[in-house]
Structure formats: structure tokens, C-alpha cells
Amino acid sequence: MSGPAVILVGPMGVGKTTVGRILAERLGTTCRDTDDDVAERAGKPVAEIFIDEGEEHFRALEREAVQAAVTGHDGVLSLGGGAVLAAETRLLLAGRPVVLLEMGVAEAVRRTGLDAPRPLLTVNPRQQWRQLMEERRPLYAEVARAVVSTEDRTPDEVADEILDVLELKKS
Ligand code: S3P
């Protein structure tokens, strides 16, 4: 099956973009992020799409971006945290080298509470994150070939483990 060498899924702030960049470098390939693809196509940041057009519109753009990237990109691909909500996306991911990056709620709040704008975690981040994860955990599990924890690990160490579990060559 042609397509990305690695596809990273998992909640916002878990480090998909950072780890994706490191992995791409190790594999001598490029990395792509569906949030960036959506922002580029819309001509504005994801947070603004949520405000101006709403989540549903964002999800439609995201489904198209995921479809294009999964079928047209052969490097490392990071998906937005909510991409797995779409049944058609989960179907598209079946049988592919999908890795779920994980962390606990305390770590999630530390990483997402105060930094870049995240439209889904504006009020009471801890409770919102728990709720999102309850809804999404089974969806992540459905698509993931492997699960890698990011707790107490540097992005480099996370990248190493991903290469190990997918049995990809390290450089
Ligand atoms: C979202 C995660 C974000 C972005 C949007 C919605 C989500 O991506 O797609 O804010 O529903 O979890 P990251 O996971 O890359 O932060």
C-alpha cells in the first residue's frame, strides 16, 4: 500500500508535529501536518476557521486534507487531534502505519493549557480534555497499529520508539 511511512494520531499538544519533524529527518523524508494543509487552503489559522465558520466547516476541510495527504504523501504525516472523528478517515487509515501518541491528563493540561490557541480547550481545559479523550480513545484505538507514551520522554526518545515499533530503519 503506498502512502505515508508513518501517520501520527493523538490528542492536541501531545507532540505530533515535533515528533513528526524528528521522524522525517531520521527517515530522510518530509513531514506534513493536516492542520497546516487546512490553514493554507483556507488562508487563515485553524483557530480562526473555528471562530469564523465553525467546527463543522473545519471538519469538512480536514476530511479533504486527510484524504489528500494519506493518498498523496509518502513521508511522515501528523493528523489533527480530531481527525479520527470522521468514519471515512478511520476507514482510510485501516492497515496503515498509524501510531497513537499518548499522555495523561495532567501532562495534557501542562502542555496545552497556556500555549498556542486551541479552540476546543478554552474553558476548563482539564475537564474538556477528559471529555474529549473519553469520546476519542476508542476511535484512536481503532486506527492505531501501535501506541507510544510521550510521558517523561523527550521527542527524540519518542521518535526512537516509533521507529522501533514500526521496525523502520534508523539513520
Ligand atoms: C483539534 C486539534 C487541533 C486542530 C483543531 C481541533 C481537535 O490539532 O485540528 O484545533 O479536535 O482535537 P492538533 O491536534 O494538531 O493540535
Coordinates of N, CA and C and ligand atoms in Angstrom, one line a residue:
M1 N 0.9 -1.2 0.0 CA 0.0 0.0 0.0 C 0.9 1.2 0.0
S2 N 0.8 2.1 -1.0 CA 1.6 3.3 -1.0 C 1.0 4.3 -0.1
G3 N 1.7 5.3 0.4 CA 1.2 6.3 1.3 C 2.3 6.6 2.3
P4 N 1.9 7.4 3.4 CA 2.9 7.8 4.4 C 3.6 6.7 5.1
A5 N 4.9 6.9 5.4 CA 5.7 5.9 6.1 C 5.2 5.8 7.6
V6 N 4.8 6.9 8.1 CA 4.3 6.9 9.5 C 3.1 7.9 9.5
I7 N 2.0 7.6 10.2 CA 0.9 8.5 10.4 C 0.8 8.7 11.9
L8 N 0.9 9.9 12.4 CA 0.8 10.2 13.9 C -0.6 10.7 14.2
V9 N -1.2 10.0 15.2 CA -2.5 10.5 15.7 C -2.4 10.7 17.2
G10 N -3.4 11.4 17.8 CA -3.4 11.6 19.2 C -3.9 13.0 19.6
P11 N -4.1 13.2 20.8 CA -4.7 14.5 21.3 C -3.8 15.7 21.0
M12 N -4.5 16.8 21.0 CA -3.7 18.1 20.7 C -2.7 18.3 21.8
G13 N -1.5 18.7 21.4 CA -0.5 19.0 22.4 C 0.4 17.8 22.7
V14 N 0.1 16.7 22.2 CA 0.9 15.5 22.6 C 2.3 15.5 21.9
G15 N 2.4 16.3 20.9 CA 3.8 16.4 20.2 C 3.8 15.8 18.8
K16 N 2.7 15.7 18.2 CA 2.7 15.0 16.9 C 3.6 15.8 15.9
T17 N 3.5 17.1 15.9 CA 4.2 17.9 14.9 C 5.7 17.9 15.2
T18 N 6.1 18.0 16.5 CA 7.5 18.0 16.9 C 8.1 16.6 16.6
V19 N 7.4 15.6 17.0 CA 7.9 14.2 16.8 C 7.9 13.9 15.3
G20 N 6.9 14.4 14.6 CA 6.8 14.2 13.1 C 8.1 14.7 12.4
R21 N 8.5 15.9 12.8 CA 9.7 16.5 12.2 C 10.9 15.7 12.4
I22 N 11.1 15.3 13.7 CA 12.3 14.5 14.0 C 12.3 13.2 13.2
L23 N 11.1 12.5 13.2 CA 11.0 11.3 12.4 C 11.3 11.4 11.0
A24 N 10.8 12.5 10.4 CA 11.1 12.8 9.0 C 12.6 13.0 8.7
E25 N 13.2 13.7 9.6 CA 14.7 13.9 9.5 C 15.4 12.5 9.6
R26 N 15.0 11.7 10.5 CA 15.7 10.4 10.7 C 15.4 9.5 9.5
L27 N 14.3 9.6 8.9 CA 13.9 8.7 7.7 C 14.4 9.4 6.4
G28 N 14.9 10.6 6.5 CA 15.3 11.3 5.2 C 14.2 11.6 4.3
T29 N 13.1 12.0 5.0 CA 11.9 12.3 4.2 C 11.3 13.6 4.6
T30 N 10.1 13.9 4.2 CA 9.5 15.2 4.6 C 8.3 14.9 5.5
C31 N 7.9 15.9 6.3 CA 6.7 15.7 7.1 C 5.6 16.7 6.7
R32 N 4.4 16.3 6.9 CA 3.3 17.1 6.6 C 2.3 17.0 7.7
D33 N 1.5 18.1 7.9 CA 0.6 18.2 9.0 C -0.7 18.7 8.4
T34 N -1.8 17.9 8.7 CA -3.1 18.3 8.1 C -3.6 19.6 8.6
D35 N -3.3 20.0 9.8 CA -3.7 21.4 10.2 C -3.1 22.5 9.3
D36 N -1.8 22.3 9.0 CA -1.2 23.3 8.1 C -1.8 23.3 6.7
D37 N -2.2 22.1 6.2 CA -2.8 22.0 4.9 C -4.2 22.7 4.9
V38 N -4.9 22.5 6.0 CA -6.2 23.2 6.1 C -6.1 24.7 6.2
A39 N -5.1 25.1 7.0 CA -4.9 26.6 7.2 C -4.5 27.2 5.9
E40 N -3.6 26.5 5.2 CA -3.1 27.1 3.9 C -4.3 27.2 2.9
R41 N -5.1 26.1 2.8 CA -6.2 26.2 1.9 C -7.2 27.3 2.3
A42 N -7.5 27.4 3.6 CA -8.4 28.4 4.0 C -7.9 29.8 4.0
G43 N -6.5 29.9 4.0 CA -5.9 31.2 4.1 C -6.0 31.9 5.4
K44 N -6.2 31.1 6.5 CA -6.2 31.6 7.9 C -5.9 30.5 8.8
P45 N -5.4 30.8 10.0 CA -5.1 29.8 11.0 C -6.4 29.0 11.4
V46 N -6.1 27.7 11.9 CA -7.2 26.8 12.3 C -8.2 27.5 13.3
A47 N -7.6 28.2 14.3 CA -8.4 28.8 15.4 C -9.4 29.8 14.8
E48 N -8.9 30.5 13.7 CA -9.8 31.5 13.1 C -10.9 30.8 12.3
I49 N -10.6 29.7 11.7 CA -11.7 28.9 11.0 C -12.8 28.5 11.9
F50 N -12.4 28.1 13.1 CA -13.4 27.7 14.2 C -14.3 28.9 14.5
I51 N -13.6 30.0 14.7 CA -14.4 31.2 15.1 C -15.3 31.7 13.9
D52 N -14.7 31.8 12.7 CA -15.5 32.4 11.6 C -16.5 31.5 11.0
E53 N -16.1 30.2 10.7 CA -17.0 29.3 10.0 C -17.6 28.2 10.9
G54 N -17.0 27.9 12.0 CA -17.4 26.9 12.9 C -16.7 25.6 12.7
E55 N -16.9 24.7 13.7 CA -16.2 23.4 13.7 C -16.6 22.5 12.6
E56 N -17.9 22.5 12.2 CA -18.3 21.6 11.1 C -17.6 21.9 9.8
H57 N -17.5 23.2 9.5 CA -16.8 23.6 8.3 C -15.3 23.1 8.4
F58 N -14.7 23.4 9.6 CA -13.3 22.9 9.7 C -13.2 21.4 9.5
R59 N -14.2 20.6 10.1 CA -14.1 19.2 9.9 C -14.2 18.7 8.4
A60 N -15.0 19.5 7.7 CA -15.1 19.1 6.2 C -13.8 19.4 5.5
L61 N -13.2 20.5 5.8 CA -11.9 20.8 5.2 C -10.8 19.8 5.7
E62 N -10.9 19.4 6.9 CA -10.0 18.4 7.5 C -10.1 17.1 6.8
R63 N -11.3 16.6 6.6 CA -11.5 15.3 5.9 C -10.9 15.3 4.5
E64 N -11.1 16.4 3.8 CA -10.4 16.5 2.5 C -8.9 16.6 2.6
A65 N -8.4 17.3 3.6 CA -6.9 17.4 3.7 C -6.4 16.0 4.1
V66 N -7.0 15.3 4.9 CA -6.5 14.0 5.3 C -6.6 13.0 4.1
Q67 N -7.6 13.0 3.4 CA -7.8 12.2 2.2 C -6.6 12.5 1.2
A68 N -6.4 13.8 1.0 CA -5.3 14.2 0.0 C -3.9 13.7 0.5
A69 N -3.7 13.9 1.8 CA -2.4 13.6 2.4 C -2.1 12.1 2.5
V70 N -3.1 11.4 2.9 CA -2.9 9.9 3.1 C -2.7 9.3 1.7
T71 N -3.4 9.8 0.7 CA -3.2 9.2 -0.6 C -2.0 9.8 -1.4
G72 N -1.6 11.0 -1.0 CA -0.6 11.7 -1.9 C 0.7 12.0 -1.3
H73 N 0.9 11.6 0.0 CA 2.2 12.0 0.7 C 2.9 10.7 1.2
D74 N 4.2 10.6 0.9 CA 4.8 9.3 1.3 C 5.8 9.5 2.4
G75 N 5.8 10.6 3.1 CA 6.7 10.8 4.2 C 6.0 10.6 5.5
V76 N 6.2 11.5 6.5 CA 5.6 11.4 7.8 C 4.4 12.3 7.8
L77 N 3.3 11.8 8.3 CA 2.1 12.6 8.3 C 1.5 12.8 9.8
S78 N 1.3 14.0 10.2 CA 0.6 14.2 11.5 C -0.8 14.7 11.2
L79 N -1.8 14.0 11.9 CA -3.2 14.4 11.8 C -3.6 15.3 12.9
G80 N -4.5 16.2 12.7 CA -5.1 17.0 13.8 C -5.8 16.0 14.8
G81 N -5.9 16.4 16.1 CA -6.3 15.6 17.1 C -7.7 15.0 16.9
G82 N -8.6 15.7 16.2 CA -10.0 15.3 16.0 C -10.2 14.6 14.7
A83 N -9.2 14.4 13.9 CA -9.4 13.9 12.5 C -10.1 12.5 12.6
V84 N -9.8 11.7 13.6 CA -10.3 10.4 13.7 C -11.8 10.3 14.0
L85 N -12.4 11.5 14.3 CA -13.9 11.5 14.5 C -14.6 11.1 13.2
A86 N -14.0 11.3 12.1 CA -14.7 11.0 10.8 C -14.6 9.5 10.5
A87 N -15.7 8.9 10.3 CA -15.7 7.4 10.0 C -14.9 7.2 8.7
E88 N -15.1 8.1 7.7 CA -14.4 7.8 6.4 C -12.9 7.9 6.6
T89 N -12.4 8.8 7.5 CA -11.0 8.9 7.8 C -10.5 7.6 8.5
R90 N -11.3 7.1 9.4 CA -10.9 5.8 10.1 C -10.7 4.7 9.1
L91 N -11.6 4.7 8.2 CA -11.6 3.6 7.1 C -10.4 3.8 6.3
L92 N -10.1 5.0 5.9 CA -8.9 5.3 5.1 C -7.6 4.9 5.8
L93 N -7.6 5.0 7.1 CA -6.4 4.7 7.9 C -6.2 3.2 8.2
A94 N -7.2 2.4 7.9 CA -7.1 1.0 8.2 C -5.9 0.3 7.4
G95 N -5.1 -0.4 8.2 CA -4.0 -1.2 7.6 C -2.8 -0.3 7.3
R96 N -2.8 1.0 7.8 CA -1.7 1.8 7.6 C -0.8 2.0 8.8
P97 N 0.4 2.5 8.7 CA 1.3 2.5 9.9 C 1.0 3.7 10.8
V98 N -0.1 3.6 11.5 CA -0.7 4.6 12.3 C -0.1 4.4 13.8
V99 N 0.4 5.5 14.4 CA 0.9 5.4 15.7 C 0.2 6.4 16.6
L100 N -0.4 6.0 17.7 CA -1.1 6.9 18.6 C -0.1 7.3 19.7
L101 N 0.1 8.7 19.8 CA 0.9 9.2 20.9 C 0.0 9.6 22.0
E102 N 0.4 9.2 23.2 CA -0.4 9.3 24.4 C 0.2 10.1 25.5
M103 N -0.6 10.7 26.4 CA -0.2 11.3 27.6 C -1.4 11.4 28.6
G104 N -1.1 11.6 29.8 CA -2.2 11.7 30.8 C -2.7 13.1 30.9
V105 N -3.8 13.2 31.7 CA -4.5 14.5 31.7 C -3.6 15.6 32.3
A106 N -2.8 15.3 33.3 CA -2.0 16.4 34.0 C -1.0 16.9 33.0
E107 N -0.4 16.0 32.2 CA 0.6 16.4 31.2 C -0.1 17.2 30.1
A108 N -1.3 16.8 29.8 CA -2.1 17.4 28.7 C -2.4 18.9 29.1
V109 N -2.7 19.1 30.3 CA -3.1 20.4 30.7 C -1.8 21.3 30.8
R110 N -0.7 20.7 31.3 CA 0.6 21.4 31.3 C 0.9 21.8 29.8
R111 N 0.7 20.9 28.9 CA 1.2 21.2 27.6 C 0.3 22.1 26.8
T112 N -1.0 22.0 27.1 CA -2.0 22.8 26.2 C -2.7 23.9 26.9
G113 N -2.6 24.0 28.2 CA -3.3 24.9 29.0 C -3.0 26.4 28.6
L114 N -1.8 26.7 28.4 CA -1.4 28.1 28.4 C -0.8 28.5 27.1
D115 N -0.6 27.6 26.2 CA 0.2 28.0 25.0 C -0.7 28.3 23.8
A116 N -0.3 27.9 22.6 CA -1.0 28.3 21.4 C -2.5 28.2 21.5
P117 N -3.2 29.0 20.7 CA -4.7 29.0 20.7 C -5.2 27.6 20.4
R118 N -6.0 27.0 21.2 CA -6.6 25.7 20.9 C -8.1 25.9 21.2
P119 N -8.9 26.0 20.1 CA -10.3 26.4 20.2 C -11.1 25.4 21.0
L120 N -10.7 24.2 21.2 CA -11.5 23.2 21.9 C -11.2 23.2 23.4
L121 N -10.2 23.9 23.8 CA -9.9 23.9 25.3 C -9.8 25.3 25.9
T122 N -10.8 26.1 25.6 CA -10.7 27.4 26.1 C -11.2 27.6 27.5
V123 N -12.2 26.9 27.9 CA -12.7 27.0 29.3 C -12.5 25.6 30.0
N124 N -12.1 25.6 31.2 CA -11.9 24.4 32.0 C -11.1 23.3 31.2
P125 N -9.9 23.6 30.8 CA -9.2 22.6 29.9 C -9.1 21.2 30.5
R126 N -9.0 21.0 31.8 CA -8.8 19.7 32.4 C -10.1 18.9 32.1
Q127 N -11.2 19.4 32.4 CA -12.5 18.7 32.2 C -12.8 18.5 30.7
Q128 N -12.5 19.5 29.9 CA -12.8 19.4 28.4 C -11.9 18.3 27.8
W129 N -10.6 18.3 28.3 CA -9.7 17.3 27.7 C -10.2 15.9 28.1
R130 N -10.6 15.7 29.4 CA -11.1 14.4 29.8 C -12.2 13.9 28.9
Q131 N -13.1 14.9 28.7 CA -14.3 14.5 27.9 C -14.0 14.2 26.5
L132 N -13.1 15.0 25.9 CA -12.7 14.7 24.5 C -12.0 13.3 24.5
M133 N -11.2 13.0 25.4 CA -10.5 11.7 25.4 C -11.4 10.5 25.6
E134 N -12.4 10.7 26.4 CA -13.4 9.7 26.6 C -14.1 9.3 25.3
E135 N -14.4 10.3 24.6 CA -15.1 10.2 23.3 C -14.1 9.6 22.2
R136 N -12.9 10.0 22.3 CA -12.0 9.7 21.2 C -11.1 8.5 21.4
R137 N -10.9 8.1 22.7 CA -10.0 7.0 23.0 C -10.3 5.7 22.1
P138 N -11.6 5.3 22.0 CA -11.9 4.1 21.2 C -11.6 4.4 19.7
L139 N -11.7 5.6 19.3 CA -11.5 5.9 17.9 C -10.0 5.8 17.5
Y140 N -9.2 6.4 18.5 CA -7.7 6.3 18.3 C -7.3 4.8 18.3
A141 N -7.9 4.1 19.3 CA -7.5 2.6 19.4 C -7.9 1.9 18.1
E142 N -9.0 2.3 17.5 CA -9.5 1.6 16.3 C -8.4 1.7 15.1
V143 N -7.8 2.9 15.0 CA -6.9 3.1 13.9 C -5.4 2.8 14.2
A144 N -5.1 2.8 15.5 CA -3.6 2.7 15.8 C -3.1 1.3 15.7
R145 N -1.9 1.2 15.0 CA -1.2 -0.1 14.9 C -0.3 -0.2 16.2
A146 N 0.1 0.9 16.7 CA 0.9 0.9 17.9 C 0.6 2.2 18.8
V147 N 0.8 2.0 20.1 CA 0.6 3.1 21.0 C 1.9 3.5 21.7
V148 N 2.3 4.8 21.7 CA 3.6 5.2 22.3 C 3.3 6.3 23.3
S149 N 3.8 6.1 24.5 CA 3.6 7.1 25.5 C 4.7 8.2 25.4
T150 N 4.2 9.5 25.6 CA 5.2 10.6 25.5 C 5.6 11.1 26.9
E151 N 5.0 10.5 27.9 CA 5.3 11.0 29.3 C 6.7 10.7 29.7
D152 N 7.3 11.7 30.3 CA 8.7 11.6 30.8 C 9.7 11.1 29.7
R153 N 9.4 11.6 28.5 CA 10.3 11.2 27.4 C 10.5 12.4 26.5
T154 N 11.7 12.6 26.0 CA 12.0 13.7 25.1 C 11.4 13.3 23.7
P155 N 11.1 14.3 22.8 CA 10.6 14.0 21.5 C 11.6 13.0 20.7
D156 N 12.9 13.1 21.0 CA 13.8 12.2 20.3 C 13.6 10.8 20.7
E157 N 13.4 10.6 22.0 CA 13.1 9.3 22.6 C 11.8 8.7 22.0
V158 N 10.8 9.6 21.9 CA 9.5 9.1 21.4 C 9.7 8.7 19.9
A159 N 10.5 9.5 19.1 CA 10.7 9.1 17.7 C 11.5 7.8 17.6
D160 N 12.4 7.6 18.5 CA 13.2 6.3 18.5 C 12.2 5.1 18.7
E161 N 11.3 5.3 19.7 CA 10.4 4.2 20.0 C 9.5 3.9 18.8
I162 N 9.1 5.0 18.1 CA 8.2 4.8 16.9 C 8.9 4.0 15.9
L163 N 10.2 4.4 15.6 CA 10.9 3.6 14.6 C 11.1 2.2 15.0
D164 N 11.3 1.9 16.3 CA 11.4 0.5 16.8 C 10.1 -0.2 16.6
V165 N 9.0 0.3 17.0 CA 7.7 -0.4 16.9 C 7.3 -0.7 15.5
L166 N 7.6 0.3 14.6 CA 7.2 0.1 13.2 C 8.3 -0.7 12.4
E167 N 9.4 -1.0 13.1 CA 10.5 -1.7 12.5 C 11.0 -0.9 11.3
L168 N 11.2 0.4 11.5 CA 11.7 1.2 10.4 C 13.2 1.5 10.7
K169 N 14.0 1.6 9.7 CA 15.4 1.8 9.8 C 15.8 3.1 10.4
K170 N 16.7 3.1 11.4 CA 17.2 4.4 12.0 C 18.4 4.8 11.2
S171 N 18.6 6.1 11.1 CA 19.8 6.6 10.4 C 20.7 7.3 11.5
Ligands
S3P1 C1 -8.3 19.6 17.2 C2 -6.9 19.5 17.3 C3 -6.1 20.5 16.6 C4 -6.8 21.2 15.4 C5 -8.1 21.8 15.9 C6 -9.0 20.7 16.5 C7 -9.1 18.6 17.9 O1 -4.9 19.9 16.0 O2 -7.0 20.3 14.4 O3 -7.8 22.8 16.9 O4 -10.3 18.5 17.7 O5 -8.5 17.9 18.8 P1 -3.7 19.4 16.9 O6 -4.0 18.0 17.5 O7 -2.6 19.3 15.9 O8 -3.4 20.4 18.0

